[in-house]
PDB file of C-alpha atoms in Angstrom:
ATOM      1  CA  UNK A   1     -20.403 -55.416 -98.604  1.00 43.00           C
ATOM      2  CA  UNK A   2     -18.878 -54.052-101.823  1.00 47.00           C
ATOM      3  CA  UNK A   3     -21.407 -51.019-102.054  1.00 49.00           C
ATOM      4  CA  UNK A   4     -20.660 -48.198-102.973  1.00 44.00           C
ATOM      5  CA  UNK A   5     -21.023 -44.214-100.989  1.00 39.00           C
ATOM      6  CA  UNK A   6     -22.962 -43.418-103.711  1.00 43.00           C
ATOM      7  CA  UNK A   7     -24.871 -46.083-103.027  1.00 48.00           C
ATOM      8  CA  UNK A   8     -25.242 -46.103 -99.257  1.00 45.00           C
ATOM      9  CA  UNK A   9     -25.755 -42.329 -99.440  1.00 43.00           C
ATOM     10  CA  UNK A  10     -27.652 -41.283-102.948  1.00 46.00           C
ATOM     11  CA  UNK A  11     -27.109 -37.589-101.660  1.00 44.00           C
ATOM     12  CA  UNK A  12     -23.494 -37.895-102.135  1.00 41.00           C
ATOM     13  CA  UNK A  13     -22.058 -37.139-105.389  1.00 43.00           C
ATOM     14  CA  UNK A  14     -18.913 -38.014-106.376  1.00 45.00           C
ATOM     15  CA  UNK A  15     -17.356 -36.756-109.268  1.00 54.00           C
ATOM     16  CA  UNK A  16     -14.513 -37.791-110.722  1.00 66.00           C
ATOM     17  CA  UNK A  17     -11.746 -36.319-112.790  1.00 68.00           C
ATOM     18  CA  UNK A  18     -12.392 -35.704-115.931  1.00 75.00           C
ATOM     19  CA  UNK A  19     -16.122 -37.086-116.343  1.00 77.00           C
ATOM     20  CA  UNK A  20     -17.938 -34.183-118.424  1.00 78.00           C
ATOM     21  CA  UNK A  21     -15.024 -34.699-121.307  1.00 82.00           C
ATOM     22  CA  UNK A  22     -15.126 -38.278-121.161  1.00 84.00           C
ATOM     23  CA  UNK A  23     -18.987 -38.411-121.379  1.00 83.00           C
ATOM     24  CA  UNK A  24     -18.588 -35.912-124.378  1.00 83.00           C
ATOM     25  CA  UNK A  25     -16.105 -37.903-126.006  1.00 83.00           C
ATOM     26  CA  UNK A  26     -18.008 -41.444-125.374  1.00 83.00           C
ATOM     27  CA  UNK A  27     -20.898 -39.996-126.736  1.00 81.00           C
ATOM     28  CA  UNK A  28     -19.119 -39.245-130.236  1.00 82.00           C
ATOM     29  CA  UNK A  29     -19.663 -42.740-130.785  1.00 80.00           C
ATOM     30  CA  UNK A  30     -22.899 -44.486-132.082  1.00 78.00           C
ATOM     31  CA  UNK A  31     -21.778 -47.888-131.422  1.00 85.00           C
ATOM     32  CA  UNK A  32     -22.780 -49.036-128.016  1.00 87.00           C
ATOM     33  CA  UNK A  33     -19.629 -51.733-127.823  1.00 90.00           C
ATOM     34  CA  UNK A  34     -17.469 -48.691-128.701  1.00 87.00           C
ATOM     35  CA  UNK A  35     -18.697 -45.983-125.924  1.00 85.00           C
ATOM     36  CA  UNK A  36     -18.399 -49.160-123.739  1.00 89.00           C
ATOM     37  CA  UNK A  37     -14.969 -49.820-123.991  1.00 89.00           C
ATOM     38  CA  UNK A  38     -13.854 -45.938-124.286  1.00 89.00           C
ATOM     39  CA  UNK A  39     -15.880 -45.691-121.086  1.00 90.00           C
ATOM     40  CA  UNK A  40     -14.728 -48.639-119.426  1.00 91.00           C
ATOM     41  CA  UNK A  41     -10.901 -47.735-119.956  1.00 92.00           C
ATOM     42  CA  UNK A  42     -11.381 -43.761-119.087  1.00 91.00           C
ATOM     43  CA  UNK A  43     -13.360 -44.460-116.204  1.00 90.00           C
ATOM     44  CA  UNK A  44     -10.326 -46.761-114.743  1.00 90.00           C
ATOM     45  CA  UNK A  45      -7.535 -43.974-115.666  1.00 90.00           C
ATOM     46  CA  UNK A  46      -9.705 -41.175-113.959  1.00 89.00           C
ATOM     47  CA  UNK A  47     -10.286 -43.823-110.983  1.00 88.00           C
ATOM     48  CA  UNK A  48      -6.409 -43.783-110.763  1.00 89.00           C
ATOM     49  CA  UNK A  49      -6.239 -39.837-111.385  1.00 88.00           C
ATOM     50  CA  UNK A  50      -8.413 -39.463-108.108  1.00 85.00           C
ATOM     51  CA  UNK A  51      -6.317 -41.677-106.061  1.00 84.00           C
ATOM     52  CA  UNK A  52      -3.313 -39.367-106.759  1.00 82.00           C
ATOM     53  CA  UNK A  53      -5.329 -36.137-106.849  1.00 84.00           C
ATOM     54  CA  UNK A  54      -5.182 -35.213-110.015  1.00 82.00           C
ATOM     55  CA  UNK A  55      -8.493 -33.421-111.131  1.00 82.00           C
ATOM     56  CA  UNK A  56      -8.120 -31.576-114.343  1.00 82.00           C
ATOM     57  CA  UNK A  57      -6.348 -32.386-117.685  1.00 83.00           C
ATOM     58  CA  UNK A  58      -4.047 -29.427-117.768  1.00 83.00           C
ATOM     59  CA  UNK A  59      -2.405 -31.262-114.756  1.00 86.00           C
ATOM     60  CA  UNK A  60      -1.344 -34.428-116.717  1.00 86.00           C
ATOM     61  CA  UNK A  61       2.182 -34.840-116.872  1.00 88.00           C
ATOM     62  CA  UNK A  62       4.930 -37.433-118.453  1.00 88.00           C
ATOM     63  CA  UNK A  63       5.503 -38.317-115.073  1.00 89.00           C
ATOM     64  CA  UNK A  64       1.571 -38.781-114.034  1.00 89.00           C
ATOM     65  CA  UNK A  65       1.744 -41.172-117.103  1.00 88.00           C
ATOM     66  CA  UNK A  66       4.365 -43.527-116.360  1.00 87.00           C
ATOM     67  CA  UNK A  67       2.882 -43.794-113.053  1.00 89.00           C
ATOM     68  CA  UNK A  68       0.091 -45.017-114.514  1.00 89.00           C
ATOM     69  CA  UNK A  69       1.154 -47.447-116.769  1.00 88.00           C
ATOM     70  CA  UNK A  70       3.054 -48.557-114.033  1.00 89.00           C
ATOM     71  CA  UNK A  71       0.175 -49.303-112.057  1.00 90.00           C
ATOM     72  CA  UNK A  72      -1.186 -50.698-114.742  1.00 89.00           C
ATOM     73  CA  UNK A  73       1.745 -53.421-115.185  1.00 87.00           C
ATOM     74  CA  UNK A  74       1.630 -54.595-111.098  1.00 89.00           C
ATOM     75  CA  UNK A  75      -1.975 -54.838-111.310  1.00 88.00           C
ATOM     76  CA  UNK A  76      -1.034 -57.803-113.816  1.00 86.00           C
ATOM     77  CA  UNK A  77      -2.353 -56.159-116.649  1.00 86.00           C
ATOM     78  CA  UNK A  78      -1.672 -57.777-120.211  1.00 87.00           C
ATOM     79  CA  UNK A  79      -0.067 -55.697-122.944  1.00 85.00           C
ATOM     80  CA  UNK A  80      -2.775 -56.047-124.723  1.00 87.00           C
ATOM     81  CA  UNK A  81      -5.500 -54.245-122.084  1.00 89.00           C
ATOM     82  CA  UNK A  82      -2.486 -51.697-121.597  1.00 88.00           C
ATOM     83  CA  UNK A  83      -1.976 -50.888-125.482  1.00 88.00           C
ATOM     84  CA  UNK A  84      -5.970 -50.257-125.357  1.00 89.00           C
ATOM     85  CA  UNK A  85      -5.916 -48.185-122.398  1.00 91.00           C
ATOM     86  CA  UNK A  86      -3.377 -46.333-123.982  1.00 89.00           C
ATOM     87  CA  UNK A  87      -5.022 -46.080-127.517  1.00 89.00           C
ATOM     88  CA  UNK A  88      -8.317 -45.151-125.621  1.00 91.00           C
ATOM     89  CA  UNK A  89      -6.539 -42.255-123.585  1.00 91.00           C
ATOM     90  CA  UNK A  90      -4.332 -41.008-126.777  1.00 90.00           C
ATOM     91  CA  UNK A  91      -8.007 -40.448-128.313  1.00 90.00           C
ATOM     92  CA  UNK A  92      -9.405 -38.902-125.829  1.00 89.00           C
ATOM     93  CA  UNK A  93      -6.657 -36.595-125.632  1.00 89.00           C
ATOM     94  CA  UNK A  94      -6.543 -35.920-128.946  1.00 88.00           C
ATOM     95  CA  UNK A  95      -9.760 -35.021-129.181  1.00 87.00           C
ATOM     96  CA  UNK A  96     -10.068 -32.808-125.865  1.00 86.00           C
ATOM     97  CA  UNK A  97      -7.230 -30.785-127.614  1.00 87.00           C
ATOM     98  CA  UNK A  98      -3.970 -32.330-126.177  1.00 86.00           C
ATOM     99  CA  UNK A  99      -2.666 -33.792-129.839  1.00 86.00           C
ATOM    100  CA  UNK A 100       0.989 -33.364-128.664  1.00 87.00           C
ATOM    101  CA  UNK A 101       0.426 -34.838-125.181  1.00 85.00           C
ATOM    102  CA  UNK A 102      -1.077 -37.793-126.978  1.00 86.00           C
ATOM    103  CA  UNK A 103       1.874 -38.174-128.714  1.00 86.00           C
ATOM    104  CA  UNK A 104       3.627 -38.213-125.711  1.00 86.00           C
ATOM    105  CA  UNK A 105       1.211 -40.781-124.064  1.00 85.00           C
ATOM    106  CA  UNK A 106       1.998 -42.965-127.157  1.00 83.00           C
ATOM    107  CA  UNK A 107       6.234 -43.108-126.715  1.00 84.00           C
ATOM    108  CA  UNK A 108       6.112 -43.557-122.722  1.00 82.00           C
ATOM    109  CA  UNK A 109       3.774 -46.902-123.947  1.00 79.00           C
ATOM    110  CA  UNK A 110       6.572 -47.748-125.600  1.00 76.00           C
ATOM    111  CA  UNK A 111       9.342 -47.529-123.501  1.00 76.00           C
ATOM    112  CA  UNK A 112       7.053 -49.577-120.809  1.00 72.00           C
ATOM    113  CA  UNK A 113       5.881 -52.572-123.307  1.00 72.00           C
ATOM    114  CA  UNK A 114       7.735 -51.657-126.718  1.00 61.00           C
ATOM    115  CA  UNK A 115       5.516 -50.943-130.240  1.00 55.00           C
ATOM    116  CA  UNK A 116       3.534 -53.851-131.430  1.00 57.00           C
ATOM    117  CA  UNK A 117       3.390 -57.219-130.555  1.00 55.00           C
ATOM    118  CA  UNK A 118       5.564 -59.284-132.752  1.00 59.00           C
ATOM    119  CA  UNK A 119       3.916 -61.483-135.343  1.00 62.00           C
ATOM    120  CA  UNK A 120       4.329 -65.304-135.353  1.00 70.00           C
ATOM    121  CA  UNK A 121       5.266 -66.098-139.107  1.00 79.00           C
ATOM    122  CA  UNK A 122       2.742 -68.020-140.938  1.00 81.00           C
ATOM    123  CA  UNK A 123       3.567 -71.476-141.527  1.00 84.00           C
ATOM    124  CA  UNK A 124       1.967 -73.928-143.792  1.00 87.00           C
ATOM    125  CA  UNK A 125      -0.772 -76.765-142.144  1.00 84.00           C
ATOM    126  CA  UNK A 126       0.374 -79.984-141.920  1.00 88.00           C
ATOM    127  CA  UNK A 127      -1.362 -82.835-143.654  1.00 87.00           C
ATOM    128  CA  UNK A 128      -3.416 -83.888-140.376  1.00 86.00           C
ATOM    129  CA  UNK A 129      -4.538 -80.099-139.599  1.00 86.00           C
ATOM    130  CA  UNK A 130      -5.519 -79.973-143.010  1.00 86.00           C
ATOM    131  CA  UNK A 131      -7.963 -83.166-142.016  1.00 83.00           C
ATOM    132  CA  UNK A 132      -9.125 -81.631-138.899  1.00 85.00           C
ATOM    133  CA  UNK A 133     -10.132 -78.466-140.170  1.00 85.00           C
ATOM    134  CA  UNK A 134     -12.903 -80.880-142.498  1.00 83.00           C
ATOM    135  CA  UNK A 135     -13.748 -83.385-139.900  1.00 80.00           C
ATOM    136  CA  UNK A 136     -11.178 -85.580-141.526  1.00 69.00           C
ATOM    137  CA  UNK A 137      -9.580 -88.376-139.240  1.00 61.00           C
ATOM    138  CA  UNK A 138      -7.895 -91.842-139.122  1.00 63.00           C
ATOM    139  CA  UNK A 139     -11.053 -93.081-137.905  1.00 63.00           C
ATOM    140  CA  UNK A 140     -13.484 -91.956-140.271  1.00 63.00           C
ATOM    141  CA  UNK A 141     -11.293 -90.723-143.348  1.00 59.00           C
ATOM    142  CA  UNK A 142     -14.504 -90.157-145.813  1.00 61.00           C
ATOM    143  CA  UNK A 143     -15.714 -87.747-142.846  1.00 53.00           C
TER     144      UNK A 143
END
C-alpha cells in the first residue's frame, strides 16, 4: 500500500513535466537545505502540471496559474507554504528564461493572498516578561 509504479515496476519510467530544468536549476545551489526546498516545491507544481496535462513550460498560462494556487488554497495550504511555492516557481522561471512570466506568477499571488503578511507592531515587555526571559519569578526573585 502507498507504493509507487515506479516502484512496483522499476522498468517504468515516469517523467514528469519539467524535471531536466528543475534538476538544472536545483543543482545551481550548493546548499543541500536549499536544492531541498526548491526541489520539494517544483516537484509538487510539476505533480499538479501532470494531473492537468501540461508538459512543457511554453504551455504555462495566467490561467494554468491561478488554477494552481487555487489548488493550493483547498488543499489547506498556509500563505506562508504558498508565498514559497510561489517565490520558488518565480525563480525557476526566471532563470529558465520566463522573467516576464515570473512577474506575472508574482501579481496572480497577490490577488489570491495579497503582498506580505502584515507586521504585528512591536510593543514594549512588561515587567514580568522582562523576569521570565532571566529565570526571574515571584517564587525565586534572586533567580
Amino acid at each position: 500500500m502507498g507504493e509507487r509504479l515506479t516502484d512496483l515496476h522499476p522498468e517504468v519510467q515516469v517523467q514528469k513535466p519539467f524535471s531536466p530544468e528543475i534538476a538544472t536549476f536545483c543543482d545551481r545551489y550548493t546548499s543541500i537545505n536549499t536544492r531541498r526546498a526548491y526541489r520539494r516545491d517544483l516537484d509538487a507544481f510539476s505533480h499538479f502540471a501532470t494531473g492537468v496535462k501540461v508538459s512543457d513550460l511554453s504551455q504555462l498560462t495566467p490561467d494554468f496559474i491561478d488554477k494552481y494556487l487555487q489548488y493550493c488554497e483547498e488543499q489547506d495550504f498556509s500563505n506562508a507554504t504558498i508565498r514559497r511555492r510561489v517565490a520558488s516557481l518565480s525563480s525557476f522561471l526566471r532563470r529558465t528564461g520566463m522573467k516576464e512570466f515570473a512577474k506575472t506568477v508574482r501579481k496572480i499571488r497577490t490577488e489570491h493572498i495579497g503582498g506580505k503578511p502584515e507586521m504585528q507592531p512591536l510593543r514594549p515587555l512588561s515587567i514580568e516578561e522582562v523576569g521570565k526571559l532571566h529565570g526571574v519569578s515571584e517564587d525565586n526573585p534572586r533567580a
